[in-house]
């Protein structure tokens, strides 16, 4: 284990981290959203697997995505367990990333009214702090809001 | 037509369901043990006759308070077990396991049991119960997830974005269940009708779904005895034959957030098989007498109506409206076929479909009391959701 991996394990102690997905959390530390990508067929997948689900190559490694995407769907949690940085009602959004059709990442959209987190809304990656460690979130991308439709 | 060699070869000959409770003070072990003994006696059998045991307590089960099959064998001192398995939590899966074991000759008569147990995750009373303090519920996901229960809220949001479906359509699913539950003494919510006003004013749990859109956490146990159709004819009850029992996974399975779209998921895989096998009631709903349509979330029922081809994609809301019987305050498909006669999981209680199986058997035997559907010969069960538990079954009365 290298030093970054040790740091990821220590700082994201509440997450279920193993050898197959630790790259995601190393990325978080560096303010990069890194999803698994196949070096052979070039496809991304999420959540991180030890093998490329498309071509079965073992040659997969985390790589940063653009961070640009659109809301595919969103829900509003009215209740749930206590977590730092989570206050209810709390929006949870499935973000379709522009890096590959159908590649989605589940997160939240910050600084937005619930009514504005609609399918098709352009969003971009941003970072906040949770438990004194970087945490990826999305915010509405005002520059693209007139360009993209659902 | 693809082969279905097991068709009508296996029968359900014994059943038991314990009353569903929201404030029970018994262990899951106690509930299961009582249900198992009742089912064996209902079948007119003795412990020596049971040579297979299958539970829903397998590793995929999300309420981790097992009495698994070795423990239950010991509890009941079953002396002749030659087949055993802790199977998947949603009911058709353990039934299929038992059927295959009988059909292969690994055993002849199987005890299948299912239980649901409230956990601190899904019940406030359970959270306050010191006897349940060690129980986990779902896996410990962070808020930002659309897995398990949350997945249906999420995909319902997408469905409502893609289709013009009024909330009243979801409300009808809940009201239908409640109306039927009023005639089911086992039901947890069997004493008070539900109005559309109640539904529309209910508090949201996760927008767009309210507390009335999700099945009811209950303590419950169900047990079933399966054996060969041949042997069934020597036992006390009219045999209930299993004509079809299928399940299906789509390729993204339990990666709920990666499902390409609502156009294809596990329910499509199930329906494809039912079509190939020519399952009674699929092509023409009139060929069945009762429909059990999974309602772990109201939205799942809407999806089933569309996937079964009983209406077109996006048309489930209109379908429900067309088949609504205002006088009886419930669904009657084609003006005749009731849906979820037990009150479904929204009002009988959430049992991952086990309540539907018991209800189907009791109805086909003619033992359903005041909620009996006259001369019920065939029941169609569309069970489970989209991701890891899509399944279906068709039962028929032996003489039909
Ligand atoms: Zn690949």
Short mmCIF file of C-alpha atoms and ligand atoms in Angstrom, two decimals:
data_model
loop_
_atom_site.label_atom_id
_atom_site.label_comp_id
_atom_site.label_asym_id
_atom_site.label_seq_id
_atom_site.Cartn_x
_atom_site.Cartn_y
_atom_site.Cartn_z
CA UNK A 1 0.00 0.00 0.00
CA UNK A 2 1.33 3.44 -0.89
CA UNK A 3 1.01 6.61 1.16
CA UNK A 4 -1.97 8.00 -0.81
CA UNK A 5 -3.88 4.78 -0.37
CA UNK A 6 -3.16 4.83 3.35
CA UNK A 7 -4.37 8.41 3.53
CA UNK A 8 -7.56 7.56 1.61
CA UNK A 9 -8.29 4.67 3.96
CA UNK A 10 -7.67 6.87 7.00
CA UNK A 11 -9.61 9.93 5.86
CA UNK A 12 -12.58 8.04 4.41
CA UNK A 13 -12.85 5.61 7.28
CA UNK A 14 -16.67 5.46 7.01
CA UNK A 15 -16.58 4.25 3.42
CA UNK A 16 -16.41 0.64 2.27
CA UNK A 17 -13.03 0.78 0.57
CA UNK A 18 -11.22 -2.13 -1.01
CA UNK A 19 -8.49 -2.66 -3.59
CA UNK A 20 -10.99 -2.37 -6.44
CA UNK A 21 -12.43 1.02 -5.57
CA UNK A 22 -9.71 2.82 -3.62
CA UNK A 23 -8.78 4.80 -6.75
CA UNK A 24 -12.06 6.69 -6.43
CA UNK A 25 -11.09 7.93 -2.98
CA UNK A 26 -7.51 8.74 -3.94
CA UNK A 27 -9.11 10.91 -6.60
CA UNK A 28 -11.31 12.62 -4.05
CA UNK A 29 -8.21 13.58 -2.06
CA UNK A 30 -6.81 15.21 -5.22
CA UNK A 31 -10.15 16.90 -6.09
CA UNK A 32 -10.55 14.66 -9.11
CA UNK A 33 -13.55 12.45 -9.83
CA UNK A 34 -11.81 9.34 -11.12
CA UNK A 35 -13.95 6.50 -12.41
CA UNK A 36 -12.70 3.18 -13.68
CA UNK A 37 -11.75 3.09 -17.36
CA UNK A 38 -10.69 0.16 -19.50
CA UNK A 39 -7.34 0.53 -21.23
CA UNK A 40 -8.34 -2.01 -23.88
CA UNK A 41 -11.84 -1.02 -25.03
CA UNK A 42 -11.80 2.52 -23.68
CA UNK A 43 -15.10 2.25 -21.83
CA UNK A 44 -15.80 3.74 -18.43
CA UNK A 45 -17.83 1.96 -15.80
CA UNK A 46 -19.27 2.77 -12.38
CA UNK A 47 -19.17 1.54 -9.66
CA UNK A 48 -15.57 0.42 -9.88
CA UNK A 49 -15.07 -3.24 -10.73
CA UNK A 50 -11.93 -5.37 -10.89
CA UNK A 51 -12.71 -6.22 -14.52
CA UNK A 52 -14.10 -4.28 -17.44
CA UNK A 53 -17.80 -5.26 -17.51
CA UNK A 54 -17.87 -4.61 -21.28
CA UNK A 55 -14.88 -6.56 -22.64
CA UNK A 56 -13.71 -8.51 -19.55
CA UNK A 57 -10.24 -7.00 -19.68
CA UNK A 58 -8.49 -6.85 -16.31
CA UNK A 59 -6.69 -3.78 -17.58
CA UNK A 60 -8.85 -1.21 -15.78
CA UNK A 61 -7.70 1.86 -13.88
CA UNK A 62 -9.27 4.99 -12.46
CA UNK A 63 -9.09 8.09 -14.65
CA UNK A 64 -10.57 11.57 -14.17
CA UNK A 65 -13.87 12.39 -15.84
CA UNK A 66 -14.64 15.83 -17.22
CA UNK A 67 -17.03 16.64 -14.39
CA UNK A 68 -19.61 17.93 -16.83
CA UNK A 69 -22.98 16.27 -17.08
CA UNK A 70 -26.71 16.62 -16.77
CA UNK A 71 -29.22 15.60 -14.12
CA UNK A 72 -30.72 12.27 -15.21
CA UNK A 73 -33.12 12.11 -12.28
CA UNK A 74 -33.37 13.57 -8.80
CA UNK A 75 -35.15 12.75 -5.57
CA UNK A 76 -35.56 14.66 -2.34
CA UNK A 77 -34.87 12.79 0.89
CA UNK A 78 -37.11 14.08 3.67
CA UNK A 79 -35.50 11.93 6.32
CA UNK A 80 -32.51 9.71 6.86
CA UNK A 81 -29.67 9.01 9.21
CA UNK A 82 -27.45 11.73 10.57
CA UNK A 83 -24.39 12.40 8.46
CA UNK A 84 -22.09 15.36 8.44
CA UNK A 85 -22.97 17.70 5.59
CA UNK A 86 -26.41 16.19 5.08
CA UNK A 87 -29.44 18.20 6.15
CA UNK A 88 -32.97 17.18 5.30
CA UNK A 89 -34.69 17.74 2.97
CA UNK A 90 -31.68 16.67 0.95
CA UNK A 91 -31.56 16.30 -2.84
CA UNK A 92 -29.89 13.25 -4.32
CA UNK A 93 -29.21 13.34 -8.04
CA UNK A 94 -28.09 10.83 -10.59
CA UNK A 95 -25.72 12.70 -12.90
CA UNK A 96 -25.23 11.48 -16.44
CA UNK A 97 -21.65 12.37 -17.33
CA UNK A 98 -20.83 13.67 -20.77
CA UNK A 99 -17.78 11.39 -20.98
CA UNK A 100 -19.89 8.41 -22.09
CA UNK A 101 -23.60 7.89 -22.75
CA UNK A 102 -25.25 6.14 -19.80
CA UNK A 103 -22.28 6.64 -17.46
CA UNK A 104 -23.79 7.96 -14.26
CA UNK A 105 -22.56 9.08 -10.88
CA UNK A 106 -24.78 9.50 -7.84
CA UNK A 107 -24.27 12.64 -5.79
CA UNK A 108 -26.08 15.80 -4.72
CA UNK A 109 -26.60 19.23 -6.26
CA UNK A 110 -25.64 22.10 -3.97
CA UNK A 111 -26.81 25.71 -3.86
CA UNK A 112 -29.91 24.97 -5.90
CA UNK A 113 -33.63 25.06 -5.22
CA UNK A 114 -35.24 21.61 -5.41
CA UNK A 115 -37.53 22.84 -8.19
CA UNK A 116 -34.47 23.61 -10.33
CA UNK A 117 -32.88 20.14 -10.09
CA UNK A 118 -34.81 18.72 -13.01
CA UNK A 119 -33.84 16.02 -15.48
CA UNK A 120 -31.75 17.55 -18.23
CA UNK A 121 -30.31 20.35 -16.12
CA UNK A 122 -26.60 20.88 -16.92
CA UNK A 123 -24.33 20.48 -13.92
CA UNK A 124 -20.64 20.53 -13.20
CA UNK A 125 -18.46 18.93 -10.57
CA UNK A 126 -17.49 20.86 -7.48
CA UNK A 127 -15.96 19.99 -4.13
CA UNK A 128 -17.00 20.39 -0.56
CA UNK A 129 -15.62 19.10 2.73
CA UNK A 130 -17.12 16.25 4.74
CA UNK A 131 -15.51 15.07 7.94
CA UNK A 132 -12.52 17.23 7.04
CA UNK A 133 -11.98 15.44 3.72
CA UNK A 134 -12.85 16.43 0.14
CA UNK A 135 -16.26 15.27 -1.11
CA UNK A 136 -17.55 15.55 -4.70
CA UNK A 137 -20.81 17.36 -5.37
CA UNK A 138 -22.39 19.03 -8.37
CA UNK A 139 -23.80 22.47 -8.96
CA UNK A 140 -25.96 23.81 -11.75
CA UNK A 141 -23.80 24.98 -14.66
CA UNK A 142 -25.30 28.38 -15.47
CA UNK A 143 -23.16 28.79 -18.58
CA UNK A 144 -24.70 25.70 -20.16
CA UNK A 145 -28.19 26.07 -18.83
CA UNK A 146 -29.53 27.43 -22.09
CA UNK A 147 -27.61 25.01 -24.30
CA UNK A 148 -28.78 21.64 -22.96
CA UNK A 149 -32.22 20.14 -23.10
CA UNK A 150 -33.42 16.92 -21.49
CA UNK B 1 -42.63 -22.61 -27.44
CA UNK B 2 -39.62 -23.27 -25.25
CA UNK B 3 -39.72 -26.31 -23.05
CA UNK B 4 -41.16 -26.13 -19.59
CA UNK B 5 -40.81 -29.70 -18.43
CA UNK B 6 -41.60 -28.81 -14.84
CA UNK B 7 -44.97 -27.30 -15.76
CA UNK B 8 -47.71 -28.48 -13.37
CA UNK B 9 -45.38 -31.15 -11.94
CA UNK B 10 -44.95 -29.51 -8.53
CA UNK B 11 -47.78 -28.59 -6.17
CA UNK B 12 -48.18 -26.46 -3.09
CA UNK B 13 -49.94 -28.65 -0.52
CA UNK B 14 -49.52 -26.76 2.74
CA UNK B 15 -49.43 -23.09 3.73
CA UNK B 16 -49.27 -20.94 6.79
CA UNK B 17 -49.09 -17.19 7.29
CA UNK B 18 -48.88 -15.59 10.69
CA UNK B 19 -50.69 -12.28 11.26
CA UNK B 20 -48.58 -9.30 10.19
CA UNK B 21 -47.71 -7.00 13.08
CA UNK B 22 -46.08 -3.60 13.40
CA UNK B 23 -45.42 -3.88 17.12
CA UNK B 24 -44.63 -7.55 17.63
CA UNK B 25 -42.55 -8.79 20.53
CA UNK B 26 -41.44 -12.17 19.19
CA UNK B 27 -38.24 -13.25 17.55
CA UNK B 28 -38.05 -14.09 13.87
CA UNK B 29 -37.12 -17.62 14.98
CA UNK B 30 -40.31 -17.95 16.96
CA UNK B 31 -42.48 -16.71 14.08
CA UNK B 32 -40.81 -18.96 11.54
CA UNK B 33 -40.99 -22.04 13.75
CA UNK B 34 -44.71 -21.58 14.32
CA UNK B 35 -45.43 -21.00 10.63
CA UNK B 36 -43.41 -24.08 9.63
CA UNK B 37 -45.24 -26.37 12.02
CA UNK B 38 -48.61 -25.00 10.89
CA UNK B 39 -47.75 -25.52 7.21
CA UNK B 40 -46.57 -29.10 7.76
CA UNK B 41 -49.77 -29.89 9.66
CA UNK B 42 -51.87 -28.08 7.03
CA UNK B 43 -50.42 -30.45 4.44
CA UNK B 44 -51.37 -33.44 6.58
CA UNK B 45 -47.73 -34.40 6.94
CA UNK B 46 -45.31 -35.23 9.73
CA UNK B 47 -41.73 -34.19 10.34
CA UNK B 48 -40.47 -37.44 8.83
CA UNK B 49 -42.10 -36.51 5.50
CA UNK B 50 -40.03 -33.35 5.04
CA UNK B 51 -36.80 -34.14 3.18
CA UNK B 52 -36.02 -30.68 1.79
CA UNK B 53 -35.79 -27.28 3.47
CA UNK B 54 -35.34 -23.93 1.74
CA UNK B 55 -35.39 -20.51 3.37
CA UNK B 56 -35.29 -16.92 2.20
CA UNK B 57 -32.42 -16.25 4.60
CA UNK B 58 -29.62 -16.39 2.04
CA UNK B 59 -26.79 -13.93 1.63
CA UNK B 60 -28.95 -11.71 -0.58
CA UNK B 61 -31.42 -11.20 2.22
CA UNK B 62 -31.37 -7.64 3.52
CA UNK B 63 -32.88 -8.20 6.93
CA UNK B 64 -30.07 -10.06 8.55
CA UNK B 65 -31.73 -11.84 11.44
CA UNK B 66 -31.60 -15.38 10.22
CA UNK B 67 -33.05 -18.49 11.23
CA UNK B 68 -31.28 -20.30 8.40
CA UNK B 69 -32.13 -23.84 7.38
CA UNK B 70 -29.66 -25.65 9.60
CA UNK B 71 -30.95 -23.84 12.65
CA UNK B 72 -34.57 -24.41 11.67
CA UNK B 73 -33.91 -28.10 11.00
CA UNK B 74 -32.49 -28.36 14.50
CA UNK B 75 -35.33 -26.34 16.00
CA UNK B 76 -37.94 -28.64 14.47
CA UNK B 77 -35.79 -31.80 14.70
CA UNK B 78 -36.39 -32.74 11.07
CA UNK B 79 -34.80 -36.20 10.75
CA UNK B 80 -34.65 -36.81 6.97
CA UNK B 81 -33.28 -33.71 5.22
CA UNK B 82 -31.51 -34.50 1.93
CA UNK B 83 -31.73 -31.04 0.34
CA UNK B 84 -31.15 -27.66 1.96
CA UNK B 85 -30.52 -24.09 0.90
CA UNK B 86 -30.74 -20.57 2.24
CA UNK B 87 -32.13 -18.84 -0.83
CA UNK B 88 -32.90 -15.37 -2.08
CA UNK B 89 -35.27 -13.17 -0.12
CA UNK B 90 -38.02 -12.54 -2.67
CA UNK B 91 -40.44 -15.41 -2.60
CA UNK B 92 -40.47 -16.93 -6.07
CA UNK B 93 -36.73 -17.63 -5.89
CA UNK B 94 -36.92 -20.06 -2.95
CA UNK B 95 -40.00 -21.63 -4.55
CA UNK B 96 -38.06 -22.26 -7.77
CA UNK B 97 -35.21 -23.73 -5.76
CA UNK B 98 -37.58 -26.13 -4.01
CA UNK B 99 -39.32 -27.04 -7.28
CA UNK B 100 -36.05 -27.88 -8.99
CA UNK B 101 -34.89 -29.95 -6.04
CA UNK B 102 -38.08 -32.01 -6.16
CA UNK B 103 -38.06 -32.30 -9.95
CA UNK B 104 -34.46 -33.50 -9.96
CA UNK B 105 -35.15 -36.12 -7.30
CA UNK B 106 -32.89 -34.58 -4.67
CA UNK B 107 -35.88 -34.71 -2.36
CA UNK B 108 -39.63 -35.15 -2.55
CA UNK B 109 -41.28 -32.77 -0.10
CA UNK B 110 -39.85 -29.36 0.73
CA UNK B 111 -40.56 -26.95 3.53
CA UNK B 112 -40.08 -23.40 2.22
CA UNK B 113 -40.19 -20.57 4.70
CA UNK B 114 -39.99 -16.84 4.45
CA UNK B 115 -39.90 -14.18 7.10
CA UNK B 116 -39.81 -10.45 7.29
CA UNK B 117 -38.67 -8.68 10.39
CA UNK B 118 -38.75 -5.00 11.23
CA UNK B 119 -35.32 -3.50 11.81
CA UNK B 120 -34.17 -0.23 13.35
CA UNK B 121 -33.67 0.96 9.78
CA UNK B 122 -37.30 0.75 8.73
CA UNK B 123 -39.39 0.98 11.88
CA UNK B 124 -39.39 3.54 14.66
CA UNK B 125 -40.75 1.02 17.13
CA UNK B 126 -38.05 -1.45 16.13
CA UNK B 127 -35.43 1.24 16.65
CA UNK B 128 -36.66 1.63 20.23
CA UNK B 129 -36.76 -2.13 20.86
CA UNK B 130 -33.74 -3.22 22.92
CA UNK B 131 -34.11 -6.77 21.61
CA UNK B 132 -33.38 -5.47 18.11
CA UNK B 133 -30.46 -3.21 18.96
CA UNK B 134 -27.93 -5.43 17.22
CA UNK B 135 -29.82 -5.73 13.93
CA UNK B 136 -28.66 -4.12 10.77
CA UNK B 137 -31.04 -3.10 8.06
CA UNK B 138 -29.86 -2.33 4.60
CA UNK B 139 -26.17 -1.97 4.07
CA UNK B 140 -24.80 1.19 5.47
CA UNK B 141 -24.89 3.46 2.42
CA UNK B 142 -24.24 7.20 2.51
CA UNK B 143 -27.13 9.53 1.69
CA UNK B 144 -25.96 9.89 -1.91
CA UNK B 145 -27.15 6.57 -3.23
CA UNK B 146 -30.03 5.24 -5.28
CA UNK B 147 -29.79 1.63 -4.14
CA UNK B 148 -32.41 -0.78 -2.84
CA UNK B 149 -35.50 1.09 -1.65
CA UNK B 150 -34.24 4.43 -2.89
CA UNK B 151 -33.82 3.06 -6.40
CA UNK B 152 -37.58 2.83 -6.89
CA UNK B 153 -38.11 6.40 -5.78
CA UNK B 154 -35.38 7.46 -8.18
CA UNK B 155 -36.70 5.56 -11.17
CA UNK B 156 -40.24 6.63 -10.34
CA UNK B 157 -39.02 10.22 -10.62
CA UNK B 158 -37.61 9.40 -14.04
CA UNK B 159 -40.82 7.59 -15.06
CA UNK B 160 -42.92 10.59 -14.08
CA UNK B 161 -40.57 12.84 -16.03
CA UNK B 162 -40.91 10.71 -19.16
CA UNK B 163 -44.65 10.07 -18.86
CA UNK B 164 -47.54 12.22 -17.92
CA UNK B 165 -48.74 10.21 -14.93
CA UNK B 166 -50.80 11.87 -12.21
CA UNK B 167 -50.06 11.00 -8.59
CA UNK B 168 -53.62 9.69 -8.42
CA UNK B 169 -52.51 6.63 -10.43
CA UNK B 170 -50.08 5.69 -7.66
CA UNK B 171 -52.78 6.50 -5.13
CA UNK B 172 -55.17 4.02 -6.77
CA UNK B 173 -52.65 1.22 -6.24
CA UNK B 174 -52.52 2.02 -2.54
CA UNK B 175 -56.29 2.43 -2.20
CA UNK B 176 -56.97 -0.86 -4.01
CA UNK B 177 -54.72 -2.65 -1.55
CA UNK B 178 -56.33 -1.02 1.44
CA UNK B 179 -59.85 -1.85 0.29
CA UNK B 180 -58.88 -5.50 -0.10
CA UNK B 181 -57.05 -5.55 3.24
CA UNK B 182 -60.28 -4.67 5.05
CA UNK B 183 -61.40 -8.26 4.43
CA UNK B 184 -58.11 -9.91 5.43
CA UNK B 185 -57.73 -10.69 9.14
CA UNK B 186 -53.95 -11.17 8.70
CA UNK B 187 -53.46 -7.64 7.38
CA UNK B 188 -51.58 -5.07 9.43
CA UNK B 189 -53.71 -2.25 7.98
CA UNK B 190 -57.06 -3.98 7.86
CA UNK B 191 -59.25 -1.66 9.89
CA UNK B 192 -59.37 1.71 8.16
CA UNK B 193 -60.08 2.59 4.51
CA UNK B 194 -57.70 4.87 2.61
CA UNK B 195 -59.08 7.82 0.67
CA UNK B 196 -57.49 9.66 -2.24
CA UNK B 197 -57.42 12.72 -0.02
CA UNK B 198 -55.42 10.78 2.59
CA UNK B 199 -53.04 9.67 -0.14
CA UNK B 200 -52.50 13.06 -1.74
CA UNK B 201 -52.02 14.75 1.63
CA UNK B 202 -49.60 12.16 3.01
CA UNK B 203 -46.16 13.32 3.95
CA UNK B 204 -43.40 12.74 1.45
CA UNK B 205 -40.66 10.38 2.56
CA UNK B 206 -38.53 10.72 -0.54
CA UNK B 207 -40.09 12.92 -3.22
CA UNK B 208 -41.96 11.89 -5.33
CA UNK B 209 -43.10 9.05 -3.02
CA UNK B 210 -45.00 9.16 0.26
CA UNK B 211 -45.33 6.72 3.13
CA UNK B 212 -48.36 5.21 1.33
CA UNK B 213 -46.21 4.34 -1.69
CA UNK B 214 -43.92 1.93 0.15
CA UNK B 215 -44.73 -1.42 1.62
CA UNK B 216 -45.35 -1.71 5.30
CA UNK B 217 -42.56 -2.95 7.57
CA UNK B 218 -44.01 -5.82 9.57
CA UNK B 219 -42.97 -8.88 11.51
CA UNK B 220 -44.28 -11.84 9.56
CA UNK B 221 -43.58 -15.45 8.74
CA UNK B 222 -44.93 -17.67 5.98
CA UNK B 223 -44.30 -21.31 5.23
CA UNK B 224 -45.17 -23.51 2.26
CA UNK B 225 -44.99 -27.21 1.62
CA UNK B 226 -44.17 -28.30 -1.93
CA UNK B 227 -44.20 -31.80 -3.32
CA UNK B 228 -44.86 -33.68 -6.54
CA UNK B 229 -48.28 -33.24 -8.14
CA UNK B 230 -48.67 -36.99 -7.92
CA UNK B 231 -48.14 -37.12 -4.19
CA UNK B 232 -50.24 -33.98 -3.73
CA UNK B 233 -53.33 -35.84 -4.90
CA UNK B 234 -53.11 -38.12 -1.86
CA UNK B 235 -53.02 -35.18 0.57
CA UNK B 236 -55.99 -33.41 2.20
CA UNK B 237 -56.22 -30.16 0.19
CA UNK B 238 -57.01 -29.53 -3.45
CA UNK B 239 -53.50 -29.36 -4.93
CA UNK B 240 -52.37 -25.99 -6.26
CA UNK B 241 -50.13 -26.64 -9.26
CA UNK B 242 -47.26 -24.37 -10.20
CA UNK B 243 -47.54 -23.96 -13.96
CA UNK B 244 -44.80 -21.35 -14.23
CA UNK B 245 -42.20 -19.87 -11.95
CA UNK B 246 -39.54 -17.69 -13.53
CA UNK B 247 -37.05 -15.02 -12.60
CA UNK B 248 -34.86 -12.66 -14.56
CA UNK B 249 -31.91 -10.33 -14.23
CA UNK B 250 -30.94 -7.65 -16.68
CA UNK B 251 -27.26 -7.00 -17.28
CA UNK B 252 -26.86 -4.09 -14.86
CA UNK B 253 -28.66 -6.12 -12.16
CA UNK B 254 -28.14 -4.43 -8.79
CA UNK B 255 -26.19 -1.46 -10.19
CA UNK B 256 -29.48 0.38 -10.05
CA UNK B 257 -28.06 3.73 -11.06
CA UNK B 258 -26.49 2.31 -14.23
CA UNK B 259 -29.67 0.84 -15.72
CA UNK B 260 -29.69 2.19 -19.29
CA UNK B 261 -33.35 3.16 -19.17
CA UNK B 262 -36.77 1.98 -18.06
CA UNK B 263 -37.21 0.38 -21.48
CA UNK B 264 -35.42 -2.78 -20.36
CA UNK B 265 -34.92 -4.29 -16.92
CA UNK B 266 -35.54 -7.51 -15.02
CA UNK B 267 -39.29 -7.46 -15.56
CA UNK B 268 -38.71 -7.60 -19.33
CA UNK B 269 -36.57 -10.71 -18.89
CA UNK B 270 -39.37 -12.31 -16.89
CA UNK B 271 -42.08 -11.41 -19.38
CA UNK B 272 -40.01 -12.72 -22.29
CA UNK B 273 -39.95 -16.14 -20.62
CA UNK B 274 -43.66 -16.09 -19.77
CA UNK B 275 -44.35 -15.30 -23.41
CA UNK B 276 -42.15 -18.12 -24.68
CA UNK B 277 -43.78 -20.55 -22.30
CA UNK B 278 -47.29 -19.38 -23.12
CA UNK B 279 -48.19 -18.53 -19.54
CA UNK B 280 -51.90 -18.40 -18.83
CA UNK B 281 -53.22 -14.88 -18.31
CA UNK B 282 -50.35 -13.06 -20.00
CA UNK B 283 -51.71 -12.69 -23.52
CA UNK B 284 -55.26 -12.28 -22.26
CA UNK B 285 -55.76 -11.26 -18.68
CA UNK B 286 -59.23 -12.78 -18.87
CA UNK B 287 -57.63 -16.23 -18.68
CA UNK B 288 -56.74 -15.61 -15.06
CA UNK B 289 -59.04 -15.04 -12.12
CA UNK B 290 -56.84 -13.07 -9.73
CA UNK B 291 -53.76 -10.93 -10.36
CA UNK B 292 -51.13 -10.43 -7.70
CA UNK B 293 -49.08 -7.43 -8.82
CA UNK B 294 -46.01 -6.59 -6.76
CA UNK B 295 -46.38 -3.40 -4.81
CA UNK B 296 -43.22 -3.03 -2.73
CA UNK B 297 -43.56 0.44 -4.18
CA UNK B 298 -46.73 1.63 -5.94
CA UNK B 299 -44.60 2.50 -8.95
CA UNK B 300 -43.53 -1.14 -9.37
CA UNK B 301 -47.17 -2.10 -10.00
CA UNK B 302 -47.50 0.51 -12.74
CA UNK B 303 -44.41 -0.88 -14.40
CA UNK B 304 -45.71 -4.45 -14.25
CA UNK B 305 -48.97 -3.54 -16.03
CA UNK B 306 -46.96 -2.08 -18.87
CA UNK B 307 -44.33 -4.80 -19.08
CA UNK B 308 -46.97 -7.56 -19.02
CA UNK B 309 -48.48 -5.90 -22.07
CA UNK B 310 -51.82 -5.33 -20.38
CA UNK B 311 -51.37 -1.71 -21.47
CA UNK B 312 -48.80 0.20 -23.49
CA UNK B 313 -45.60 1.83 -22.20
CA UNK B 314 -46.40 4.92 -20.17
CA UNK B 315 -50.11 4.04 -20.09
CA UNK B 316 -50.40 2.37 -16.70
CA UNK B 317 -52.04 5.42 -15.18
CA UNK B 318 -54.81 5.38 -17.76
CA UNK B 319 -55.08 1.58 -17.48
CA UNK B 320 -55.65 1.81 -13.74
CA UNK B 321 -58.23 4.53 -14.24
CA UNK B 322 -60.09 2.44 -16.85
CA UNK B 323 -60.14 -0.64 -14.62
CA UNK B 324 -61.14 1.17 -11.44
CA UNK B 325 -64.46 0.08 -9.98
CA UNK B 326 -65.72 3.12 -8.08
CA UNK B 327 -68.50 1.25 -6.35
CA UNK B 328 -66.17 -1.35 -4.85
CA UNK B 329 -63.35 1.20 -4.49
CA UNK B 330 -60.85 -1.20 -5.99
CA UNK B 331 -59.39 -2.49 -9.22
CA UNK B 332 -61.30 -5.06 -11.24
CA UNK B 333 -59.42 -5.81 -14.44
CA UNK B 334 -61.84 -6.22 -17.33
CA UNK B 335 -64.53 -5.55 -14.76
CA UNK B 336 -63.91 -8.97 -13.19
CA UNK B 337 -60.38 -9.77 -12.03
CA UNK B 338 -59.39 -8.40 -8.63
CA UNK B 339 -55.81 -7.37 -7.89
CA UNK B 340 -53.99 -8.15 -4.62
CA UNK B 341 -56.99 -9.66 -2.87
CA UNK B 342 -54.99 -9.92 0.37
CA UNK B 343 -54.35 -6.19 0.55
CA UNK B 344 -50.91 -6.43 -1.02
CA UNK B 345 -47.71 -5.52 0.68
CA UNK B 346 -48.84 -1.93 1.13
CA UNK B 347 -51.67 -2.95 3.45
CA UNK B 348 -51.30 -6.62 4.43
CA UNK B 349 -47.61 -5.98 5.10
CA UNK B 350 -44.31 -6.25 3.30
CA UNK B 351 -43.31 -9.89 2.86
CA UNK B 352 -41.42 -9.84 -0.45
CA UNK B 353 -44.33 -11.60 -2.12
CA UNK B 354 -44.84 -14.41 0.42
CA UNK B 355 -48.28 -13.06 1.29
CA UNK B 356 -49.27 -13.22 -2.38
CA UNK B 357 -48.28 -16.88 -2.60
CA UNK B 358 -50.28 -17.80 0.51
CA UNK B 359 -53.24 -15.77 -0.72
CA UNK B 360 -53.13 -17.44 -4.14
CA UNK B 361 -53.11 -20.91 -2.60
CA UNK B 362 -55.93 -20.13 -0.18
CA UNK B 363 -58.05 -18.60 -2.96
CA UNK B 364 -57.50 -21.57 -5.30
CA UNK B 365 -58.51 -23.93 -2.53
CA UNK B 366 -61.67 -21.91 -1.96
CA UNK B 367 -60.67 -21.16 1.63
CA UNK B 368 -60.46 -17.35 1.49
CA UNK B 369 -63.54 -16.67 3.58
CA UNK B 370 -65.35 -13.41 2.94
CA UNK B 371 -62.81 -12.28 0.36
CA UNK B 372 -63.09 -15.50 -1.67
CA UNK B 373 -63.13 -14.92 -5.43
CA UNK B 374 -65.90 -17.25 -6.66
CA UNK B 375 -64.56 -20.38 -8.35
CA UNK B 376 -61.00 -19.05 -8.66
CA UNK B 377 -59.09 -21.43 -10.95
CA UNK B 378 -55.94 -19.57 -11.87
CA UNK B 379 -53.79 -16.87 -10.30
CA UNK B 380 -51.17 -14.74 -12.04
CA UNK B 381 -48.35 -13.45 -9.83
CA UNK B 382 -46.07 -10.70 -11.13
CA UNK B 383 -43.53 -10.46 -8.36
CA UNK B 384 -40.52 -8.32 -7.53
CA UNK B 385 -39.01 -5.15 -8.84
CA UNK B 386 -36.54 -4.33 -11.60
CA UNK B 387 -33.01 -4.97 -10.42
CA UNK B 388 -32.30 -8.19 -8.58
CA UNK B 389 -35.66 -9.77 -7.87
CA UNK B 390 -37.88 -9.74 -10.96
CA UNK B 391 -39.99 -12.88 -11.02
CA UNK B 392 -43.40 -14.27 -11.83
CA UNK B 393 -45.50 -17.35 -11.26
CA UNK B 394 -48.74 -18.84 -12.49
CA UNK B 395 -50.68 -21.19 -10.22
CA UNK B 396 -53.74 -23.21 -11.07
CA UNK B 397 -56.20 -25.41 -9.27
CA UNK B 398 -55.57 -29.08 -10.04
CA UNK B 399 -59.03 -29.63 -11.51
CA UNK B 400 -59.03 -26.58 -13.76
ZN1 LIG C 1 -13.01 -3.06 -21.73
#
